PDB file of C-alpha atoms and ligand atoms in Angstrom:
ATOM      1  CA  MET A   1      26.773 -48.264 -59.927  1.00  0.00           C
ATOM      2  CA  ALA A   2      28.873 -51.279 -59.131  1.00  0.00           C
ATOM      3  CA  ALA A   3      32.537 -51.428 -58.019  1.00  0.00           C
ATOM      4  CA  ALA A   4      35.098 -50.757 -60.658  1.00  0.00           C
ATOM      5  CA  GLY A   5      35.220 -53.657 -63.209  1.00  0.00           C
ATOM      6  CA  ILE A   6      31.959 -55.118 -62.065  1.00  0.00           C
ATOM      7  CA  PRO A   7      29.231 -55.169 -64.815  1.00  0.00           C
ATOM      8  CA  PHE A   8      26.266 -52.971 -63.838  1.00  0.00           C
ATOM      9  CA  ASP A   9      22.888 -53.387 -65.437  1.00  0.00           C
ATOM     10  CA  PRO A  10      21.012 -50.099 -65.282  1.00  0.00           C
ATOM     11  CA  LEU A  11      17.748 -52.018 -65.904  1.00  0.00           C
ATOM     12  CA  ARG A  12      18.210 -54.276 -62.969  1.00  0.00           C
ATOM     13  CA  PRO A  13      20.215 -52.083 -60.531  1.00  0.00           C
ATOM     14  CA  LEU A  14      19.509 -54.281 -57.592  1.00  0.00           C
ATOM     15  CA  GLN A  15      20.680 -57.502 -59.274  1.00  0.00           C
ATOM     16  CA  ASN A  16      22.035 -60.155 -56.771  1.00  0.00           C
ATOM     17  CA  GLN A  17      20.507 -58.171 -53.789  1.00  0.00           C
ATOM     18  CA  LYS A  18      18.099 -59.701 -51.202  1.00  0.00           C
ATOM     19  CA  ALA A  19      15.280 -57.513 -49.946  1.00  0.00           C
ATOM     20  CA  LEU A  20      12.544 -57.811 -47.254  1.00  0.00           C
ATOM     21  CA  VAL A  21       9.583 -55.647 -47.454  1.00  0.00           C
ATOM     22  CA  THR A  22       7.138 -55.527 -44.481  1.00  0.00           C
ATOM     23  CA  GLY A  23       3.504 -55.255 -45.121  1.00  0.00           C
ATOM     24  CA  ALA A  24       4.169 -56.226 -48.715  1.00  0.00           C
ATOM     25  CA  ASN A  25       0.764 -57.644 -49.588  1.00  0.00           C
ATOM     26  CA  SER A  26      -1.030 -54.372 -49.830  1.00  0.00           C
ATOM     27  CA  GLY A  27      -0.715 -50.718 -51.019  1.00  0.00           C
ATOM     28  CA  ILE A  28       2.666 -49.140 -50.888  1.00  0.00           C
ATOM     29  CA  GLY A  29       4.521 -52.272 -49.485  1.00  0.00           C
ATOM     30  CA  GLU A  30       3.330 -54.317 -52.427  1.00  0.00           C
ATOM     31  CA  ALA A  31       4.306 -51.636 -54.992  1.00  0.00           C
ATOM     32  CA  CYS A  32       7.742 -51.518 -53.376  1.00  0.00           C
ATOM     33  CA  ALA A  33       8.091 -55.371 -53.335  1.00  0.00           C
ATOM     34  CA  ARG A  34       7.129 -55.417 -57.033  1.00  0.00           C
ATOM     35  CA  ALA A  35       9.510 -52.686 -58.051  1.00  0.00           C
ATOM     36  CA  LEU A  36      12.451 -54.044 -56.179  1.00  0.00           C
ATOM     37  CA  GLY A  37      11.763 -57.456 -57.856  1.00  0.00           C
ATOM     38  CA  ALA A  38      11.559 -55.663 -61.249  1.00  0.00           C
ATOM     39  CA  ALA A  39      15.026 -54.076 -60.489  1.00  0.00           C
ATOM     40  CA  GLY A  40      16.580 -57.490 -59.940  1.00  0.00           C
ATOM     41  CA  ALA A  41      16.298 -58.083 -56.186  1.00  0.00           C
ATOM     42  CA  ASP A  42      15.000 -61.328 -54.639  1.00  0.00           C
ATOM     43  CA  VAL A  43      12.200 -60.335 -52.327  1.00  0.00           C
ATOM     44  CA  VAL A  44      10.738 -61.583 -48.942  1.00  0.00           C
ATOM     45  CA  VAL A  45       7.081 -60.590 -48.946  1.00  0.00           C
ATOM     46  CA  ASN A  46       6.082 -60.062 -45.282  1.00  0.00           C
ATOM     47  CA  PHE A  47       2.412 -60.211 -44.457  1.00  0.00           C
ATOM     48  CA  VAL A  48       0.387 -60.619 -41.168  1.00  0.00           C
ATOM     49  CA  THR A  49      -3.001 -61.400 -42.542  1.00  0.00           C
ATOM     50  CA  ARG A  50      -4.357 -62.486 -45.981  1.00  0.00           C
ATOM     51  CA  PRO A  51      -1.660 -65.002 -47.237  1.00  0.00           C
ATOM     52  CA  GLU A  52      -3.482 -65.156 -50.591  1.00  0.00           C
ATOM     53  CA  GLU A  53      -2.569 -61.514 -51.367  1.00  0.00           C
ATOM     54  CA  ALA A  54       1.091 -62.267 -50.475  1.00  0.00           C
ATOM     55  CA  GLU A  55       1.028 -65.206 -52.946  1.00  0.00           C
ATOM     56  CA  ARG A  56      -0.487 -62.927 -55.620  1.00  0.00           C
ATOM     57  CA  VAL A  57       2.531 -60.462 -55.008  1.00  0.00           C
ATOM     58  CA  ILE A  58       5.009 -63.309 -55.196  1.00  0.00           C
ATOM     59  CA  GLY A  59       3.639 -64.511 -58.487  1.00  0.00           C
ATOM     60  CA  VAL A  60       4.129 -61.035 -60.030  1.00  0.00           C
ATOM     61  CA  ILE A  61       7.717 -60.843 -58.779  1.00  0.00           C
ATOM     62  CA  GLN A  62       8.578 -64.390 -60.105  1.00  0.00           C
ATOM     63  CA  GLN A  63       7.237 -63.404 -63.472  1.00  0.00           C
ATOM     64  CA  GLN A  64       9.614 -60.500 -63.474  1.00  0.00           C
ATOM     65  CA  GLY A  65      12.453 -63.013 -63.213  1.00  0.00           C
ATOM     66  CA  SER A  66      13.309 -62.600 -59.477  1.00  0.00           C
ATOM     67  CA  GLN A  67      12.769 -65.019 -56.562  1.00  0.00           C
ATOM     68  CA  ALA A  68      10.128 -64.226 -53.998  1.00  0.00           C
ATOM     69  CA  ILE A  69       8.839 -65.975 -50.881  1.00  0.00           C
ATOM     70  CA  ALA A  70       6.227 -65.102 -48.315  1.00  0.00           C
ATOM     71  CA  ALA A  71       6.950 -64.833 -44.615  1.00  0.00           C
ATOM     72  CA  GLN A  72       4.275 -64.262 -42.030  1.00  0.00           C
ATOM     73  CA  ALA A  73       5.170 -62.160 -39.153  1.00  0.00           C
ATOM     74  CA  ASP A  74       3.504 -59.479 -36.907  1.00  0.00           C
ATOM     75  CA  VAL A  75       6.334 -56.792 -36.906  1.00  0.00           C
ATOM     76  CA  SER A  76       5.607 -55.672 -33.379  1.00  0.00           C
ATOM     77  CA  ARG A  77       6.450 -59.129 -31.992  1.00  0.00           C
ATOM     78  CA  GLU A  78      10.103 -59.787 -31.411  1.00  0.00           C
ATOM     79  CA  ASP A  79       9.884 -63.612 -31.679  1.00  0.00           C
ATOM     80  CA  GLN A  80       7.957 -63.496 -34.960  1.00  0.00           C
ATOM     81  CA  VAL A  81      10.372 -60.961 -36.407  1.00  0.00           C
ATOM     82  CA  GLN A  82      13.356 -63.008 -35.449  1.00  0.00           C
ATOM     83  CA  ALA A  83      11.900 -66.114 -36.956  1.00  0.00           C
ATOM     84  CA  MET A  84      11.049 -64.201 -40.212  1.00  0.00           C
ATOM     85  CA  PHE A  85      14.676 -63.072 -40.445  1.00  0.00           C
ATOM     86  CA  ALA A  86      15.866 -66.650 -39.729  1.00  0.00           C
ATOM     87  CA  GLU A  87      13.545 -67.862 -42.499  1.00  0.00           C
ATOM     88  CA  MET A  88      14.974 -65.188 -44.970  1.00  0.00           C
ATOM     89  CA  LEU A  89      18.544 -66.104 -44.182  1.00  0.00           C
ATOM     90  CA  LYS A  90      17.874 -69.751 -44.695  1.00  0.00           C
ATOM     91  CA  ALA A  91      16.185 -69.064 -48.035  1.00  0.00           C
ATOM     92  CA  PHE A  92      18.324 -66.314 -49.471  1.00  0.00           C
ATOM     93  CA  GLY A  93      21.450 -66.445 -47.409  1.00  0.00           C
ATOM     94  CA  THR A  94      21.586 -62.803 -46.333  1.00  0.00           C
ATOM     95  CA  ILE A  95      19.723 -59.347 -46.508  1.00  0.00           C
ATOM     96  CA  ASP A  96      20.973 -56.210 -48.455  1.00  0.00           C
ATOM     97  CA  ILE A  97      17.688 -54.049 -48.363  1.00  0.00           C
ATOM     98  CA  LEU A  98      14.997 -53.709 -45.645  1.00  0.00           C
ATOM     99  CA  ILE A  99      11.859 -51.686 -46.391  1.00  0.00           C
ATOM    100  CA  ASN A 100      10.238 -51.020 -43.043  1.00  0.00           C
ATOM    101  CA  ASN A 101       6.794 -50.401 -44.398  1.00  0.00           C
ATOM    102  CA  ALA A 102       4.255 -52.079 -42.335  1.00  0.00           C
ATOM    103  CA  GLY A 103       1.808 -49.644 -40.582  1.00  0.00           C
ATOM    104  CA  LEU A 104      -1.577 -48.915 -39.568  1.00  0.00           C
ATOM    105  CA  GLN A 105      -3.964 -46.278 -38.078  1.00  0.00           C
ATOM    106  CA  GLN A 106      -6.393 -46.505 -35.246  1.00  0.00           C
ATOM    107  CA  ASP A 107      -8.035 -43.046 -34.996  1.00  0.00           C
ATOM    108  CA  ALA A 108      -9.852 -41.414 -32.101  1.00  0.00           C
ATOM    109  CA  ALA A 109     -10.422 -38.014 -30.624  1.00  0.00           C
ATOM    110  CA  PHE A 110      -7.696 -37.271 -28.163  1.00  0.00           C
ATOM    111  CA  GLU A 111      -9.835 -37.617 -24.953  1.00  0.00           C
ATOM    112  CA  GLU A 112     -11.360 -40.868 -26.298  1.00  0.00           C
ATOM    113  CA  MET A 113      -8.235 -42.588 -27.429  1.00  0.00           C
ATOM    114  CA  THR A 114      -7.724 -45.854 -25.465  1.00  0.00           C
ATOM    115  CA  LEU A 115      -4.369 -47.043 -24.233  1.00  0.00           C
ATOM    116  CA  LYS A 116      -4.719 -49.949 -26.513  1.00  0.00           C
ATOM    117  CA  GLN A 117      -5.313 -47.752 -29.512  1.00  0.00           C
ATOM    118  CA  TRP A 118      -2.159 -45.845 -28.543  1.00  0.00           C
ATOM    119  CA  GLU A 119      -0.039 -48.980 -27.920  1.00  0.00           C
ATOM    120  CA  THR A 120      -1.121 -50.879 -30.985  1.00  0.00           C
ATOM    121  CA  VAL A 121      -0.164 -47.993 -33.387  1.00  0.00           C
ATOM    122  CA  ILE A 122       3.243 -47.338 -31.564  1.00  0.00           C
ATOM    123  CA  SER A 123       3.890 -50.999 -31.436  1.00  0.00           C
ATOM    124  CA  VAL A 124       3.415 -51.595 -35.137  1.00  0.00           C
ATOM    125  CA  ASN A 125       4.507 -48.317 -36.661  1.00  0.00           C
ATOM    126  CA  LEU A 126       7.546 -47.584 -34.337  1.00  0.00           C
ATOM    127  CA  THR A 127       8.612 -50.677 -32.457  1.00  0.00           C
ATOM    128  CA  GLY A 128       8.095 -52.865 -35.529  1.00  0.00           C
ATOM    129  CA  GLN A 129      10.528 -50.710 -37.399  1.00  0.00           C
ATOM    130  CA  PHE A 130      13.057 -50.956 -34.627  1.00  0.00           C
ATOM    131  CA  LEU A 131      12.726 -54.767 -34.335  1.00  0.00           C
ATOM    132  CA  CYS A 132      13.188 -55.271 -38.027  1.00  0.00           C
ATOM    133  CA  ALA A 133      15.977 -52.758 -38.489  1.00  0.00           C
ATOM    134  CA  ARG A 134      17.905 -54.377 -35.515  1.00  0.00           C
ATOM    135  CA  GLU A 135      17.725 -57.808 -37.131  1.00  0.00           C
ATOM    136  CA  ALA A 136      18.685 -56.416 -40.472  1.00  0.00           C
ATOM    137  CA  VAL A 137      21.687 -54.579 -39.019  1.00  0.00           C
ATOM    138  CA  ARG A 138      22.896 -57.634 -37.140  1.00  0.00           C
ATOM    139  CA  GLU A 139      23.179 -59.381 -40.514  1.00  0.00           C
ATOM    140  CA  PHE A 140      24.694 -56.367 -42.383  1.00  0.00           C
ATOM    141  CA  LEU A 141      27.393 -56.137 -39.703  1.00  0.00           C
ATOM    142  CA  ARG A 142      28.091 -59.904 -39.739  1.00  0.00           C
ATOM    143  CA  ARG A 143      28.451 -60.015 -43.574  1.00  0.00           C
ATOM    144  CA  GLY A 144      29.995 -56.460 -44.220  1.00  0.00           C
ATOM    145  CA  VAL A 145      30.299 -54.838 -47.708  1.00  0.00           C
ATOM    146  CA  VAL A 146      30.380 -57.191 -50.722  1.00  0.00           C
ATOM    147  CA  PRO A 147      31.707 -54.847 -53.444  1.00  0.00           C
ATOM    148  CA  ALA A 148      30.296 -57.011 -56.216  1.00  0.00           C
ATOM    149  CA  VAL A 149      26.832 -56.397 -54.783  1.00  0.00           C
ATOM    150  CA  SER A 150      26.739 -52.986 -53.383  1.00  0.00           C
ATOM    151  CA  ARG A 151      28.826 -50.188 -52.086  1.00  0.00           C
ATOM    152  CA  ALA A 152      26.903 -50.427 -48.792  1.00  0.00           C
ATOM    153  CA  ALA A 153      26.866 -53.243 -46.200  1.00  0.00           C
ATOM    154  CA  GLY A 154      23.106 -52.601 -46.196  1.00  0.00           C
ATOM    155  CA  LYS A 155      20.224 -50.189 -46.768  1.00  0.00           C
ATOM    156  CA  ILE A 156      17.188 -49.486 -44.670  1.00  0.00           C
ATOM    157  CA  ILE A 157      14.271 -47.502 -45.872  1.00  0.00           C
ATOM    158  CA  CYS A 158      11.781 -46.521 -43.235  1.00  0.00           C
ATOM    159  CA  MET A 159       8.270 -45.735 -44.431  1.00  0.00           C
ATOM    160  CA  SER A 160       7.450 -42.571 -42.503  1.00  0.00           C
ATOM    161  CA  SER A 161       4.744 -39.981 -43.407  1.00  0.00           C
ATOM    162  CA  VAL A 162       4.300 -36.285 -43.873  1.00  0.00           C
ATOM    163  CA  HIS A 163       2.957 -36.562 -40.307  1.00  0.00           C
ATOM    164  CA  GLU A 164       6.468 -36.893 -39.066  1.00  0.00           C
ATOM    165  CA  VAL A 165       6.329 -33.106 -39.333  1.00  0.00           C
ATOM    166  CA  ILE A 166       2.730 -32.188 -39.812  1.00  0.00           C
ATOM    167  CA  PRO A 167       0.676 -32.497 -36.591  1.00  0.00           C
ATOM    168  CA  TRP A 168      -2.569 -34.429 -37.100  1.00  0.00           C
ATOM    169  CA  SER A 169      -5.555 -33.948 -34.876  1.00  0.00           C
ATOM    170  CA  GLY A 170      -7.618 -37.069 -34.313  1.00  0.00           C
ATOM    171  CA  HIS A 171      -4.488 -39.234 -35.007  1.00  0.00           C
ATOM    172  CA  VAL A 172      -2.106 -38.478 -32.181  1.00  0.00           C
ATOM    173  CA  ASN A 173      -0.931 -41.928 -31.969  1.00  0.00           C
ATOM    174  CA  TYR A 174      -0.094 -42.144 -35.742  1.00  0.00           C
ATOM    175  CA  ALA A 175       1.680 -38.697 -35.701  1.00  0.00           C
ATOM    176  CA  ALA A 176       3.733 -39.607 -32.655  1.00  0.00           C
ATOM    177  CA  SER A 177       4.695 -42.993 -34.146  1.00  0.00           C
ATOM    178  CA  LYS A 178       5.962 -41.283 -37.406  1.00  0.00           C
ATOM    179  CA  GLY A 179       7.715 -38.491 -35.511  1.00  0.00           C
ATOM    180  CA  GLY A 180       9.405 -41.446 -33.594  1.00  0.00           C
ATOM    181  CA  VAL A 181      10.389 -42.963 -36.788  1.00  0.00           C
ATOM    182  CA  MET A 182      12.105 -39.779 -37.986  1.00  0.00           C
ATOM    183  CA  GLN A 183      14.469 -39.889 -34.897  1.00  0.00           C
ATOM    184  CA  LEU A 184      14.918 -43.561 -34.991  1.00  0.00           C
ATOM    185  CA  MET A 185      15.973 -43.317 -38.566  1.00  0.00           C
ATOM    186  CA  LYS A 186      18.390 -40.356 -38.106  1.00  0.00           C
ATOM    187  CA  SER A 187      19.907 -41.838 -35.010  1.00  0.00           C
ATOM    188  CA  MET A 188      20.634 -45.153 -36.702  1.00  0.00           C
ATOM    189  CA  ALA A 189      21.849 -43.424 -39.814  1.00  0.00           C
ATOM    190  CA  GLN A 190      24.345 -41.445 -37.626  1.00  0.00           C
ATOM    191  CA  GLU A 191      25.452 -44.529 -35.625  1.00  0.00           C
ATOM    192  CA  LEU A 192      25.689 -46.904 -38.612  1.00  0.00           C
ATOM    193  CA  ALA A 193      27.322 -44.652 -41.417  1.00  0.00           C
ATOM    194  CA  PRO A 194      30.826 -45.555 -40.379  1.00  0.00           C
ATOM    195  CA  LYS A 195      29.779 -49.195 -40.893  1.00  0.00           C
ATOM    196  CA  LYS A 196      28.597 -48.349 -44.398  1.00  0.00           C
ATOM    197  CA  ILE A 197      24.925 -48.907 -43.520  1.00  0.00           C
ATOM    198  CA  ARG A 198      22.569 -46.279 -45.022  1.00  0.00           C
ATOM    199  CA  VAL A 199      19.324 -45.508 -43.351  1.00  0.00           C
ATOM    200  CA  ASN A 200      16.760 -43.181 -44.941  1.00  0.00           C
ATOM    201  CA  SER A 201      13.028 -42.428 -44.762  1.00  0.00           C
ATOM    202  CA  ILE A 202      10.279 -41.856 -47.426  1.00  0.00           C
ATOM    203  CA  ALA A 203       7.553 -39.660 -46.137  1.00  0.00           C
ATOM    204  CA  PRO A 204       4.449 -40.193 -48.431  1.00  0.00           C
ATOM    205  CA  GLY A 205       1.743 -37.593 -48.613  1.00  0.00           C
ATOM    206  CA  ALA A 206      -1.685 -38.998 -49.640  1.00  0.00           C
ATOM    207  CA  ILE A 207      -1.263 -42.134 -51.590  1.00  0.00           C
ATOM    208  CA  LYS A 208      -4.276 -44.075 -52.814  1.00  0.00           C
ATOM    209  CA  THR A 209      -4.254 -47.239 -50.707  1.00  0.00           C
ATOM    210  CA  PRO A 210      -6.646 -49.154 -48.460  1.00  0.00           C
ATOM    211  CA  ILE A 211      -5.213 -47.214 -45.434  1.00  0.00           C
ATOM    212  CA  ASN A 212      -6.962 -43.984 -46.441  1.00  0.00           C
ATOM    213  CA  ARG A 213      -9.645 -45.144 -48.931  1.00  0.00           C
ATOM    214  CA  ASP A 214     -12.284 -42.858 -47.262  1.00  0.00           C
ATOM    215  CA  ALA A 215     -10.131 -39.751 -48.112  1.00  0.00           C
ATOM    216  CA  TRP A 216     -10.097 -40.366 -51.960  1.00  0.00           C
ATOM    217  CA  ASN A 217     -12.838 -42.846 -53.040  1.00  0.00           C
ATOM    218  CA  THR A 218     -15.648 -40.318 -53.438  1.00  0.00           C
ATOM    219  CA  PRO A 219     -15.515 -37.141 -55.693  1.00  0.00           C
ATOM    220  CA  GLU A 220     -16.308 -35.017 -52.572  1.00  0.00           C
ATOM    221  CA  ALA A 221     -13.618 -36.574 -50.446  1.00  0.00           C
ATOM    222  CA  LEU A 222     -10.984 -36.278 -53.302  1.00  0.00           C
ATOM    223  CA  LYS A 223     -11.929 -32.676 -53.768  1.00  0.00           C
ATOM    224  CA  SER A 224     -11.414 -31.916 -50.089  1.00  0.00           C
ATOM    225  CA  LEU A 225      -8.205 -33.936 -50.151  1.00  0.00           C
ATOM    226  CA  LEU A 226      -6.761 -32.028 -53.154  1.00  0.00           C
ATOM    227  CA  ARG A 227      -6.992 -28.823 -51.226  1.00  0.00           C
ATOM    228  CA  LEU A 228      -4.037 -30.218 -49.267  1.00  0.00           C
ATOM    229  CA  ILE A 229      -2.011 -31.000 -52.369  1.00  0.00           C
ATOM    230  CA  PRO A 230      -0.373 -28.325 -54.475  1.00  0.00           C
ATOM    231  CA  ASP A 231       0.345 -30.788 -57.228  1.00  0.00           C
ATOM    232  CA  GLN A 232      -3.431 -31.427 -57.425  1.00  0.00           C
ATOM    233  CA  ARG A 233      -3.298 -35.240 -57.664  1.00  0.00           C
ATOM    234  CA  ALA A 234      -3.440 -37.998 -55.038  1.00  0.00           C
ATOM    235  CA  GLY A 235      -0.238 -40.076 -55.214  1.00  0.00           C
ATOM    236  CA  GLU A 236      -0.024 -43.669 -56.431  1.00  0.00           C
ATOM    237  CA  PRO A 237       1.928 -46.498 -54.586  1.00  0.00           C
ATOM    238  CA  GLU A 238       4.295 -46.499 -57.600  1.00  0.00           C
ATOM    239  CA  ASP A 239       5.321 -42.943 -56.800  1.00  0.00           C
ATOM    240  CA  ILE A 240       6.799 -44.283 -53.618  1.00  0.00           C
ATOM    241  CA  ALA A 241       8.123 -47.498 -55.120  1.00  0.00           C
ATOM    242  CA  ARG A 242      10.223 -45.604 -57.611  1.00  0.00           C
ATOM    243  CA  THR A 243      11.788 -43.593 -54.773  1.00  0.00           C
ATOM    244  CA  ALA A 244      12.375 -46.733 -52.782  1.00  0.00           C
ATOM    245  CA  THR A 245      14.136 -48.505 -55.525  1.00  0.00           C
ATOM    246  CA  TRP A 246      16.353 -45.517 -56.098  1.00  0.00           C
ATOM    247  CA  LEU A 247      17.161 -45.141 -52.361  1.00  0.00           C
ATOM    248  CA  ALA A 248      17.920 -48.828 -52.263  1.00  0.00           C
ATOM    249  CA  SER A 249      20.453 -48.643 -55.077  1.00  0.00           C
ATOM    250  CA  ASP A 250      23.934 -47.456 -55.313  1.00  0.00           C
ATOM    251  CA  GLN A 251      22.741 -44.448 -57.232  1.00  0.00           C
ATOM    252  CA  SER A 252      21.939 -42.798 -53.866  1.00  0.00           C
ATOM    253  CA  ASP A 253      25.190 -44.169 -52.122  1.00  0.00           C
ATOM    254  CA  TYR A 254      26.089 -40.773 -50.508  1.00  0.00           C
ATOM    255  CA  ILE A 255      22.515 -40.227 -49.033  1.00  0.00           C
ATOM    256  CA  THR A 256      21.966 -41.322 -45.432  1.00  0.00           C
ATOM    257  CA  GLY A 257      19.777 -39.771 -42.658  1.00  0.00           C
ATOM    258  CA  ALA A 258      17.423 -38.164 -45.170  1.00  0.00           C
ATOM    259  CA  THR A 259      13.694 -38.062 -45.277  1.00  0.00           C
ATOM    260  CA  ILE A 260      12.476 -37.680 -48.913  1.00  0.00           C
ATOM    261  CA  PHE A 261       9.037 -36.228 -48.967  1.00  0.00           C
ATOM    262  CA  VAL A 262       6.976 -37.760 -51.858  1.00  0.00           C
ATOM    263  CA  ASP A 263       3.778 -35.771 -51.243  1.00  0.00           C
ATOM    264  CA  GLY A 264       2.966 -33.473 -54.223  1.00  0.00           C
ATOM    265  CA  GLY A 265       3.889 -30.499 -52.128  1.00  0.00           C
ATOM    266  CA  MET A 266       1.677 -31.467 -48.990  1.00  0.00           C
ATOM    267  CA  THR A 267       4.401 -30.143 -46.730  1.00  0.00           C
ATOM    268  CA  LEU A 268       4.538 -26.737 -48.483  1.00  0.00           C
ATOM    269  CA  TYR A 269       1.823 -25.208 -46.321  1.00  0.00           C
ATOM    270  CA  PRO A 270      -0.804 -25.128 -49.018  1.00  0.00           C
ATOM    271  CA  GLY A 271      -2.962 -22.914 -46.837  1.00  0.00           C
ATOM    272  CA  PHE A 272      -0.452 -20.117 -47.711  1.00  0.00           C
ATOM    273  CA  ALA A 273      -0.649 -20.724 -51.482  1.00  0.00           C
ATOM    274  CA  THR A 274      -2.760 -17.637 -51.983  1.00  0.00           C
ATOM    275  CA  GLY A 275      -0.755 -15.486 -49.560  1.00  0.00           C
ATOM    276  CA  GLY A 276      -2.296 -16.821 -46.264  1.00  0.00           C
TER     277      GLY A 276
HETATM  278  P1  NAD B 301      -2.206 -50.499 -46.376  1.00  0.00           P
HETATM  279  O1  NAD B 301      -3.159 -50.672 -45.350  1.00  0.00           O
HETATM  280  O2  NAD B 301      -2.483 -50.802 -47.797  1.00  0.00           O
HETATM  281  O3  NAD B 301      -0.791 -51.408 -46.019  1.00  0.00           O
HETATM  282  C1  NAD B 301      -0.345 -51.583 -44.755  1.00  0.00           C
HETATM  283  C2  NAD B 301       0.400 -52.874 -44.567  1.00  0.00           C
HETATM  284  O4  NAD B 301       0.922 -53.084 -43.392  1.00  0.00           O
HETATM  285  C3  NAD B 301      -0.576 -54.049 -44.910  1.00  0.00           C
HETATM  286  O5  NAD B 301       0.028 -55.057 -45.610  1.00  0.00           O
HETATM  287  C4  NAD B 301      -0.725 -54.667 -43.492  1.00  0.00           C
HETATM  288  O6  NAD B 301      -1.185 -55.962 -43.438  1.00  0.00           O
HETATM  289  C5  NAD B 301       0.557 -54.452 -42.970  1.00  0.00           C
HETATM  290  N1  NAD B 301       0.546 -54.457 -41.442  1.00  0.00           N
HETATM  291  C6  NAD B 301      -0.200 -53.945 -40.601  1.00  0.00           C
HETATM  292  N2  NAD B 301       0.040 -54.345 -39.292  1.00  0.00           N
HETATM  293  C7  NAD B 301       1.098 -55.214 -39.480  1.00  0.00           C
HETATM  294  C8  NAD B 301       1.906 -55.950 -38.496  1.00  0.00           C
HETATM  295  N3  NAD B 301       1.605 -55.855 -37.155  1.00  0.00           N
HETATM  296  N4  NAD B 301       2.788 -56.684 -39.028  1.00  0.00           N
HETATM  297  C9  NAD B 301       3.072 -56.853 -40.265  1.00  0.00           C
HETATM  298  N5  NAD B 301       2.388 -56.155 -41.207  1.00  0.00           N
HETATM  299  C10 NAD B 301       1.470 -55.253 -40.718  1.00  0.00           C
HETATM  300  O7  NAD B 301      -1.581 -49.117 -46.229  1.00  0.00           O
HETATM  301  P2  NAD B 301      -0.343 -48.362 -47.009  1.00  0.00           P
HETATM  302  O8  NAD B 301      -0.864 -46.957 -47.340  1.00  0.00           O
HETATM  303  O9  NAD B 301       0.199 -49.073 -48.131  1.00  0.00           O
HETATM  304  O10 NAD B 301       0.706 -48.187 -45.808  1.00  0.00           O
HETATM  305  C11 NAD B 301       2.029 -48.508 -45.936  1.00  0.00           C
HETATM  306  C12 NAD B 301       2.897 -47.622 -45.004  1.00  0.00           C
HETATM  307  O11 NAD B 301       2.819 -46.291 -45.637  1.00  0.00           O
HETATM  308  C13 NAD B 301       2.449 -47.435 -43.618  1.00  0.00           C
HETATM  309  O12 NAD B 301       3.543 -47.372 -42.759  1.00  0.00           O
HETATM  310  C14 NAD B 301       1.724 -46.102 -43.682  1.00  0.00           C
HETATM  311  O13 NAD B 301       1.822 -45.388 -42.358  1.00  0.00           O
HETATM  312  C15 NAD B 301       2.614 -45.308 -44.608  1.00  0.00           C
HETATM  313  N6  NAD B 301       1.970 -44.143 -45.210  1.00  0.00           N
HETATM  314  C16 NAD B 301       0.869 -44.224 -46.059  1.00  0.00           C
HETATM  315  C17 NAD B 301       0.409 -43.165 -46.656  1.00  0.00           C
HETATM  316  C18 NAD B 301      -0.782 -43.175 -47.597  1.00  0.00           C
HETATM  317  O14 NAD B 301      -1.321 -42.122 -47.995  1.00  0.00           O
HETATM  318  N7  NAD B 301      -1.234 -44.355 -48.047  1.00  0.00           N
HETATM  319  C19 NAD B 301       0.898 -41.870 -46.209  1.00  0.00           C
HETATM  320  C20 NAD B 301       1.895 -41.820 -45.382  1.00  0.00           C
HETATM  321  C21 NAD B 301       2.460 -42.981 -44.960  1.00  0.00           C
END
């Protein structure tokens, strides 16, 4: 939906918008970058390693008729995040959409978890989202609403996880980071709504990507995983990308501070499906 009198193309609802997707050379981030590009946005494909994978994603987006550039940055490093945003503003002029997607796991039994494992996961999954969101918000506030582009001054989508609410033994650093993302997102949403900045999260369940390959790439592992998913299928990155595209568009203009669970029912206490 564009402002009154402005033509709106339902096939390219993000036309004229500029998006940054972190961790966009793999899995969910890649799917989001491709989907935003297909929806008309120009996309910055952030990566930290494997530039050739970022180049591949850029090629796909360009074939879809949108612009795309790669930007290397470790999202947990303030200097690198600031340099990446400077690069984006130079290339595209502004930012309308941030998909705070980069994340990782470093699993260990609680008593064996090292401080480094704890700090690495919190730094990338939580501090990284803070650093990128802060840079995006600074630009949203500087530029304000451009009615011909979007009803919002900016949209931030935080990639959370069902583990923002489901405790996860053996992964306390990861669960703590995603619980932190939930309150980071909600507090930003509350503070920034008067400035017409929307902040929401997507909480994926089990999506088939490299991060959790061991959980789905053998028939035995998949069978065990499906016990946790009422819908009886593991998710695909495109399940998340479709939700991200909608959340980034004016179709969801009155939604802020929400977590959308895209999890096939994983958060529905599947252990109680037969009465407990
Ligand atoms: P993935 O491993 O395929 O992708 C993670 C991406 O983050 C990669 O591009 C990686 O290079 C990037 N990354 C890691 N550290 C980085 C850093 N310091 N700076 C910049 N980029 C960095 O995994 P995925 O499943 O696509 O994960 C994407 C997001 O989705 C993560 O935040 C993850 O926690 C979340 N998530 C995934 C699932 C799932 O089932 N796959 C479920 C819930 C949440």
